Amino acid sequence: MSILAYHRMIPQLLRGHPAFDGIDQQKLGIDSIANGIYLPVGRRLAAAMGLSPHAGGHPDIYFGTIKCVLDRIAKIPQADVREAKIRTLLDAMRIGFGNGELHTNLPDGKTLEEFKSTLEKVIKRNEAYVEHPSGCTKRNSGY
């Protein structure tokens, strides 16, 4: 069994979303390299690395928050502008996962409200988060 699991930041459930219309799916699609990140499977390893564990299924609020952002992006008529917005979303998520602030599931010791608040900050307000990621100091200095 592997200690890391591949995580699609924008989930397979959103395959075919109109935000991706006119965008090269190999370059920036659900199964593209740009959409993936490896996360530790076990909670102990994840805690030691300062990362979110990838423990399996994700709550509906996680999917819904990403879908809400893609719905906003889909309203933009220019594919190149939508592509840039999707890249920014992925950048924000990668930063959030990398610094341990964003989680795929409700973290131990956190309330649902705290989890929702982080989804709002990192995913819904992704452009601001990329400019000023608040959790950059949380990651262990040894990694």
mmCIF file with all atom_site columns, C-alpha atoms in Angstrom:
data_model
loop_
_atom_site.group_PDB
_atom_site.id
_atom_site.type_symbol
_atom_site.label_atom_id
_atom_site.label_alt_id
_atom_site.label_comp_id
_atom_site.label_asym_id
_atom_site.label_entity_id
_atom_site.label_seq_id
_atom_site.pdbx_PDB_ins_code
_atom_site.Cartn_x
_atom_site.Cartn_y
_atom_site.Cartn_z
_atom_site.occupancy
_atom_site.B_iso_or_equiv
_atom_site.pdbx_formal_charge
_atom_site.auth_seq_id
_atom_site.auth_comp_id
_atom_site.auth_asym_id
_atom_site.auth_atom_id
_atom_site.pdbx_PDB_model_num
ATOM 1   C CA . MET A 1 1   ? 0.000   0.000  0.000   1.00 0.00 ? 1   MET A CA 1
ATOM 2   C CA . SER A 1 2   ? 1.292   3.436  -0.921  1.00 0.00 ? 2   SER A CA 1
ATOM 3   C CA . ILE A 1 3   ? 1.798   6.152  1.676   1.00 0.00 ? 3   ILE A CA 1
ATOM 4   C CA . LEU A 1 4   ? 0.612   8.812  -0.796  1.00 0.00 ? 4   LEU A CA 1
ATOM 5   C CA . ALA A 1 5   ? -2.628  9.009  -2.774  1.00 0.00 ? 5   ALA A CA 1
ATOM 6   C CA . TYR A 1 6   ? -3.328  10.952 -5.958  1.00 0.00 ? 6   TYR A CA 1
ATOM 7   C CA . HIS A 1 7   ? -5.962  13.613 -5.386  1.00 0.00 ? 7   HIS A CA 1
ATOM 8   C CA . ARG A 1 8   ? -7.795  15.432 -8.164  1.00 0.00 ? 8   ARG A CA 1
ATOM 9   C CA . MET A 1 9   ? -8.285  18.909 -6.758  1.00 0.00 ? 9   MET A CA 1
ATOM 10  C CA . ILE A 1 10  ? -11.258 19.505 -9.053  1.00 0.00 ? 10  ILE A CA 1
ATOM 11  C CA . PRO A 1 11  ? -13.085 16.187 -8.592  1.00 0.00 ? 11  PRO A CA 1
ATOM 12  C CA . GLN A 1 12  ? -14.128 13.723 -11.296 1.00 0.00 ? 12  GLN A CA 1
ATOM 13  C CA . LEU A 1 13  ? -17.727 14.457 -10.329 1.00 0.00 ? 13  LEU A CA 1
ATOM 14  C CA . LEU A 1 14  ? -17.311 17.803 -12.145 1.00 0.00 ? 14  LEU A CA 1
ATOM 15  C CA . ARG A 1 15  ? -16.070 16.276 -15.410 1.00 0.00 ? 15  ARG A CA 1
ATOM 16  C CA . GLY A 1 16  ? -17.793 18.002 -18.324 1.00 0.00 ? 16  GLY A CA 1
ATOM 17  C CA . HIS A 1 17  ? -18.501 21.193 -16.371 1.00 0.00 ? 17  HIS A CA 1
ATOM 18  C CA . PRO A 1 18  ? -19.081 24.104 -18.807 1.00 0.00 ? 18  PRO A CA 1
ATOM 19  C CA . ALA A 1 19  ? -16.199 26.076 -17.243 1.00 0.00 ? 19  ALA A CA 1
ATOM 20  C CA . PHE A 1 20  ? -13.891 23.707 -19.178 1.00 0.00 ? 20  PHE A CA 1
ATOM 21  C CA . ASP A 1 21  ? -15.566 24.257 -22.585 1.00 0.00 ? 21  ASP A CA 1
ATOM 22  C CA . GLY A 1 22  ? -13.025 25.195 -25.241 1.00 0.00 ? 22  GLY A CA 1
ATOM 23  C CA . ILE A 1 23  ? -10.057 24.391 -22.969 1.00 0.00 ? 23  ILE A CA 1
ATOM 24  C CA . ASP A 1 24  ? -7.558  21.656 -23.884 1.00 0.00 ? 24  ASP A CA 1
ATOM 25  C CA . GLN A 1 25  ? -8.503  18.850 -21.482 1.00 0.00 ? 25  GLN A CA 1
ATOM 26  C CA . GLN A 1 26  ? -5.049  17.262 -21.615 1.00 0.00 ? 26  GLN A CA 1
ATOM 27  C CA . LYS A 1 27  ? -3.478  20.538 -20.574 1.00 0.00 ? 27  LYS A CA 1
ATOM 28  C CA . LEU A 1 28  ? -6.103  21.624 -18.033 1.00 0.00 ? 28  LEU A CA 1
ATOM 29  C CA . GLY A 1 29  ? -8.830  19.061 -17.480 1.00 0.00 ? 29  GLY A CA 1
ATOM 30  C CA . ILE A 1 30  ? -10.022 16.804 -14.704 1.00 0.00 ? 30  ILE A CA 1
ATOM 31  C CA . ASP A 1 31  ? -7.404  14.153 -15.556 1.00 0.00 ? 31  ASP A CA 1
ATOM 32  C CA . SER A 1 32  ? -4.587  16.577 -16.397 1.00 0.00 ? 32  SER A CA 1
ATOM 33  C CA . ILE A 1 33  ? -1.379  16.773 -14.401 1.00 0.00 ? 33  ILE A CA 1
ATOM 34  C CA . ALA A 1 34  ? -2.285  20.370 -13.516 1.00 0.00 ? 34  ALA A CA 1
ATOM 35  C CA . ASN A 1 35  ? -5.287  19.116 -11.523 1.00 0.00 ? 35  ASN A CA 1
ATOM 36  C CA . GLY A 1 36  ? -3.416  16.581 -9.407  1.00 0.00 ? 36  GLY A CA 1
ATOM 37  C CA . ILE A 1 37  ? -1.551  16.534 -6.144  1.00 0.00 ? 37  ILE A CA 1
ATOM 38  C CA . TYR A 1 38  ? -0.245  13.698 -3.999  1.00 0.00 ? 38  TYR A CA 1
ATOM 39  C CA . LEU A 1 39  ? -1.344  13.701 -0.368  1.00 0.00 ? 39  LEU A CA 1
ATOM 40  C CA . PRO A 1 40  ? -0.418  11.361 2.489   1.00 0.00 ? 40  PRO A CA 1
ATOM 41  C CA . VAL A 1 41  ? -2.928  8.577  3.157   1.00 0.00 ? 41  VAL A CA 1
ATOM 42  C CA . GLY A 1 42  ? -2.392  8.211  6.907   1.00 0.00 ? 42  GLY A CA 1
ATOM 43  C CA . ARG A 1 43  ? -3.302  10.847 9.452   1.00 0.00 ? 43  ARG A CA 1
ATOM 44  C CA . ARG A 1 44  ? -0.047  10.470 11.409  1.00 0.00 ? 44  ARG A CA 1
ATOM 45  C CA . LEU A 1 45  ? 2.122   10.958 8.343   1.00 0.00 ? 45  LEU A CA 1
ATOM 46  C CA . ALA A 1 46  ? -0.047  13.863 7.211   1.00 0.00 ? 46  ALA A CA 1
ATOM 47  C CA . ALA A 1 47  ? 0.299   15.511 10.625  1.00 0.00 ? 47  ALA A CA 1
ATOM 48  C CA . ALA A 1 48  ? 4.069   15.000 10.606  1.00 0.00 ? 48  ALA A CA 1
ATOM 49  C CA . MET A 1 49  ? 4.267   16.571 7.133   1.00 0.00 ? 49  MET A CA 1
ATOM 50  C CA . GLY A 1 50  ? 1.836   19.380 8.005   1.00 0.00 ? 50  GLY A CA 1
ATOM 51  C CA . LEU A 1 51  ? -0.491  18.315 5.173   1.00 0.00 ? 51  LEU A CA 1
ATOM 52  C CA . SER A 1 52  ? -4.079  17.207 4.707   1.00 0.00 ? 52  SER A CA 1
ATOM 53  C CA . PRO A 1 53  ? -4.533  13.440 4.676   1.00 0.00 ? 53  PRO A CA 1
ATOM 54  C CA . HIS A 1 54  ? -6.297  11.905 1.695   1.00 0.00 ? 54  HIS A CA 1
ATOM 55  C CA . ALA A 1 55  ? -8.476  9.491  3.588   1.00 0.00 ? 55  ALA A CA 1
ATOM 56  C CA . GLY A 1 56  ? -11.026 8.698  0.885   1.00 0.00 ? 56  GLY A CA 1
ATOM 57  C CA . GLY A 1 57  ? -14.368 10.274 0.073   1.00 0.00 ? 57  GLY A CA 1
ATOM 58  C CA . HIS A 1 58  ? -15.007 13.955 0.569   1.00 0.00 ? 58  HIS A CA 1
ATOM 59  C CA . PRO A 1 59  ? -17.999 15.772 2.095   1.00 0.00 ? 59  PRO A CA 1
ATOM 60  C CA . ASP A 1 60  ? -20.587 17.368 -0.168  1.00 0.00 ? 60  ASP A CA 1
ATOM 61  C CA . ILE A 1 61  ? -19.544 20.828 1.017   1.00 0.00 ? 61  ILE A CA 1
ATOM 62  C CA . TYR A 1 62  ? -16.086 20.264 -0.520  1.00 0.00 ? 62  TYR A CA 1
ATOM 63  C CA . PHE A 1 63  ? -17.605 19.382 -3.919  1.00 0.00 ? 63  PHE A CA 1
ATOM 64  C CA . GLY A 1 64  ? -20.216 22.134 -3.668  1.00 0.00 ? 64  GLY A CA 1
ATOM 65  C CA . THR A 1 65  ? -17.677 24.855 -2.959  1.00 0.00 ? 65  THR A CA 1
ATOM 66  C CA . ILE A 1 66  ? -15.588 23.912 -6.003  1.00 0.00 ? 66  ILE A CA 1
ATOM 67  C CA . LYS A 1 67  ? -18.715 23.649 -8.190  1.00 0.00 ? 67  LYS A CA 1
ATOM 68  C CA . CYS A 1 68  ? -19.829 27.121 -7.061  1.00 0.00 ? 68  CYS A CA 1
ATOM 69  C CA . VAL A 1 69  ? -16.521 28.621 -8.237  1.00 0.00 ? 69  VAL A CA 1
ATOM 70  C CA . LEU A 1 70  ? -16.656 26.723 -11.541 1.00 0.00 ? 70  LEU A CA 1
ATOM 71  C CA . ASP A 1 71  ? -20.245 27.927 -12.065 1.00 0.00 ? 71  ASP A CA 1
ATOM 72  C CA . ARG A 1 72  ? -19.006 31.529 -11.720 1.00 0.00 ? 72  ARG A CA 1
ATOM 73  C CA . ILE A 1 73  ? -16.115 30.859 -14.098 1.00 0.00 ? 73  ILE A CA 1
ATOM 74  C CA . ALA A 1 74  ? -18.439 29.231 -16.658 1.00 0.00 ? 74  ALA A CA 1
ATOM 75  C CA . LYS A 1 75  ? -20.234 32.577 -17.107 1.00 0.00 ? 75  LYS A CA 1
ATOM 76  C CA . ILE A 1 76  ? -17.085 34.069 -18.674 1.00 0.00 ? 76  ILE A CA 1
ATOM 77  C CA . PRO A 1 77  ? -17.371 33.784 -22.477 1.00 0.00 ? 77  PRO A CA 1
ATOM 78  C CA . GLN A 1 78  ? -13.628 33.735 -23.322 1.00 0.00 ? 78  GLN A CA 1
ATOM 79  C CA . ALA A 1 79  ? -12.001 30.297 -22.935 1.00 0.00 ? 79  ALA A CA 1
ATOM 80  C CA . ASP A 1 80  ? -8.552  31.797 -22.300 1.00 0.00 ? 80  ASP A CA 1
ATOM 81  C CA . VAL A 1 81  ? -9.876  33.896 -19.420 1.00 0.00 ? 81  VAL A CA 1
ATOM 82  C CA . ARG A 1 82  ? -11.701 30.852 -17.973 1.00 0.00 ? 82  ARG A CA 1
ATOM 83  C CA . GLU A 1 83  ? -8.480  28.849 -18.270 1.00 0.00 ? 83  GLU A CA 1
ATOM 84  C CA . ALA A 1 84  ? -6.577  31.497 -16.306 1.00 0.00 ? 84  ALA A CA 1
ATOM 85  C CA . LYS A 1 85  ? -9.280  31.542 -13.604 1.00 0.00 ? 85  LYS A CA 1
ATOM 86  C CA . ILE A 1 86  ? -9.189  27.737 -13.305 1.00 0.00 ? 86  ILE A CA 1
ATOM 87  C CA . ARG A 1 87  ? -5.390  27.829 -13.018 1.00 0.00 ? 87  ARG A CA 1
ATOM 88  C CA . THR A 1 88  ? -5.678  30.384 -10.215 1.00 0.00 ? 88  THR A CA 1
ATOM 89  C CA . LEU A 1 89  ? -8.206  28.159 -8.439  1.00 0.00 ? 89  LEU A CA 1
ATOM 90  C CA . LEU A 1 90  ? -5.813  25.204 -8.721  1.00 0.00 ? 90  LEU A CA 1
ATOM 91  C CA . ASP A 1 91  ? -2.886  27.340 -7.531  1.00 0.00 ? 91  ASP A CA 1
ATOM 92  C CA . ALA A 1 92  ? -4.855  28.413 -4.449  1.00 0.00 ? 92  ALA A CA 1
ATOM 93  C CA . MET A 1 93  ? -5.817  24.823 -3.683  1.00 0.00 ? 93  MET A CA 1
ATOM 94  C CA . ARG A 1 94  ? -2.241  23.605 -4.154  1.00 0.00 ? 94  ARG A CA 1
ATOM 95  C CA . ILE A 1 95  ? -0.986  26.327 -1.772  1.00 0.00 ? 95  ILE A CA 1
ATOM 96  C CA . GLY A 1 96  ? -3.711  25.490 0.756   1.00 0.00 ? 96  GLY A CA 1
ATOM 97  C CA . PHE A 1 97  ? -2.943  21.766 0.653   1.00 0.00 ? 97  PHE A CA 1
ATOM 98  C CA . GLY A 1 98  ? 0.784   22.424 0.721   1.00 0.00 ? 98  GLY A CA 1
ATOM 99  C CA . ASN A 1 99  ? 0.706   24.585 3.815   1.00 0.00 ? 99  ASN A CA 1
ATOM 100 C CA . GLY A 1 100 ? -1.773  22.346 5.635   1.00 0.00 ? 100 GLY A CA 1
ATOM 101 C CA . GLU A 1 101 ? -4.578  24.884 5.685   1.00 0.00 ? 101 GLU A CA 1
ATOM 102 C CA . LEU A 1 102 ? -6.886  23.178 3.156   1.00 0.00 ? 102 LEU A CA 1
ATOM 103 C CA . HIS A 1 103 ? -8.217  19.683 3.846   1.00 0.00 ? 103 HIS A CA 1
ATOM 104 C CA . THR A 1 104 ? -10.151 17.172 1.745   1.00 0.00 ? 104 THR A CA 1
ATOM 105 C CA . ASN A 1 105 ? -12.194 16.104 4.775   1.00 0.00 ? 105 ASN A CA 1
ATOM 106 C CA . LEU A 1 106 ? -13.175 17.536 8.135   1.00 0.00 ? 106 LEU A CA 1
ATOM 107 C CA . PRO A 1 107 ? -9.881  17.587 10.087  1.00 0.00 ? 107 PRO A CA 1
ATOM 108 C CA . ASP A 1 108 ? -9.642  16.120 13.574  1.00 0.00 ? 108 ASP A CA 1
ATOM 109 C CA . GLY A 1 109 ? -10.294 18.778 16.187  1.00 0.00 ? 109 GLY A CA 1
ATOM 110 C CA . LYS A 1 110 ? -11.990 21.184 13.745  1.00 0.00 ? 110 LYS A CA 1
ATOM 111 C CA . THR A 1 111 ? -15.650 22.090 13.619  1.00 0.00 ? 111 THR A CA 1
ATOM 112 C CA . LEU A 1 112 ? -17.745 21.998 10.452  1.00 0.00 ? 112 LEU A CA 1
ATOM 113 C CA . GLU A 1 113 ? -17.883 25.793 10.591  1.00 0.00 ? 113 GLU A CA 1
ATOM 114 C CA . GLU A 1 114 ? -14.077 26.030 10.675  1.00 0.00 ? 114 GLU A CA 1
ATOM 115 C CA . PHE A 1 115 ? -13.883 23.614 7.723   1.00 0.00 ? 115 PHE A CA 1
ATOM 116 C CA . LYS A 1 116 ? -16.433 25.685 5.765   1.00 0.00 ? 116 LYS A CA 1
ATOM 117 C CA . SER A 1 117 ? -14.557 28.872 6.598   1.00 0.00 ? 117 SER A CA 1
ATOM 118 C CA . THR A 1 118 ? -11.328 27.458 5.151   1.00 0.00 ? 118 THR A CA 1
ATOM 119 C CA . LEU A 1 119 ? -13.123 26.287 1.990   1.00 0.00 ? 119 LEU A CA 1
ATOM 120 C CA . GLU A 1 120 ? -14.529 29.792 1.618   1.00 0.00 ? 120 GLU A CA 1
ATOM 121 C CA . LYS A 1 121 ? -11.129 31.438 2.123   1.00 0.00 ? 121 LYS A CA 1
ATOM 122 C CA . VAL A 1 122 ? -9.036  29.154 -0.090  1.00 0.00 ? 122 VAL A CA 1
ATOM 123 C CA . ILE A 1 123 ? -11.482 28.056 -2.789  1.00 0.00 ? 123 ILE A CA 1
ATOM 124 C CA . LYS A 1 124 ? -14.199 30.696 -3.095  1.00 0.00 ? 124 LYS A CA 1
ATOM 125 C CA . ARG A 1 125 ? -11.801 33.607 -2.628  1.00 0.00 ? 125 ARG A CA 1
ATOM 126 C CA . ASN A 1 126 ? -8.970  31.878 -4.482  1.00 0.00 ? 126 ASN A CA 1
ATOM 127 C CA . GLU A 1 127 ? -7.620  34.967 -6.255  1.00 0.00 ? 127 GLU A CA 1
ATOM 128 C CA . ALA A 1 128 ? -7.084  36.813 -2.973  1.00 0.00 ? 128 ALA A CA 1
ATOM 129 C CA . TYR A 1 129 ? -5.679  33.667 -1.343  1.00 0.00 ? 129 TYR A CA 1
ATOM 130 C CA . VAL A 1 130 ? -3.040  33.231 -4.053  1.00 0.00 ? 130 VAL A CA 1
ATOM 131 C CA . GLU A 1 131 ? -1.916  36.806 -3.428  1.00 0.00 ? 131 GLU A CA 1
ATOM 132 C CA . HIS A 1 132 ? -1.849  36.454 0.386   1.00 0.00 ? 132 HIS A CA 1
ATOM 133 C CA . PRO A 1 133 ? -1.915  32.836 1.594   1.00 0.00 ? 133 PRO A CA 1
ATOM 134 C CA . SER A 1 134 ? -2.352  33.032 5.340   1.00 0.00 ? 134 SER A CA 1
ATOM 135 C CA . GLY A 1 135 ? -1.120  29.562 6.241   1.00 0.00 ? 135 GLY A CA 1
ATOM 136 C CA . CYS A 1 136 ? 2.339   29.663 4.673   1.00 0.00 ? 136 CYS A CA 1
ATOM 137 C CA . THR A 1 137 ? 4.086   29.458 8.033   1.00 0.00 ? 137 THR A CA 1
ATOM 138 C CA . LYS A 1 138 ? 2.150   26.376 9.200   1.00 0.00 ? 138 LYS A CA 1
ATOM 139 C CA . ARG A 1 139 ? 4.151   23.865 7.205   1.00 0.00 ? 139 ARG A CA 1
ATOM 140 C CA . ASN A 1 140 ? 6.958   22.094 9.005   1.00 0.00 ? 140 ASN A CA 1
ATOM 141 C CA . SER A 1 141 ? 10.306  23.698 8.277   1.00 0.00 ? 141 SER A CA 1
ATOM 142 C CA . GLY A 1 142 ? 11.968  20.304 7.674   1.00 0.00 ? 142 GLY A CA 1
ATOM 143 C CA . TYR A 1 143 ? 10.009  19.560 4.501   1.00 0.00 ? 143 TYR A CA 1
#
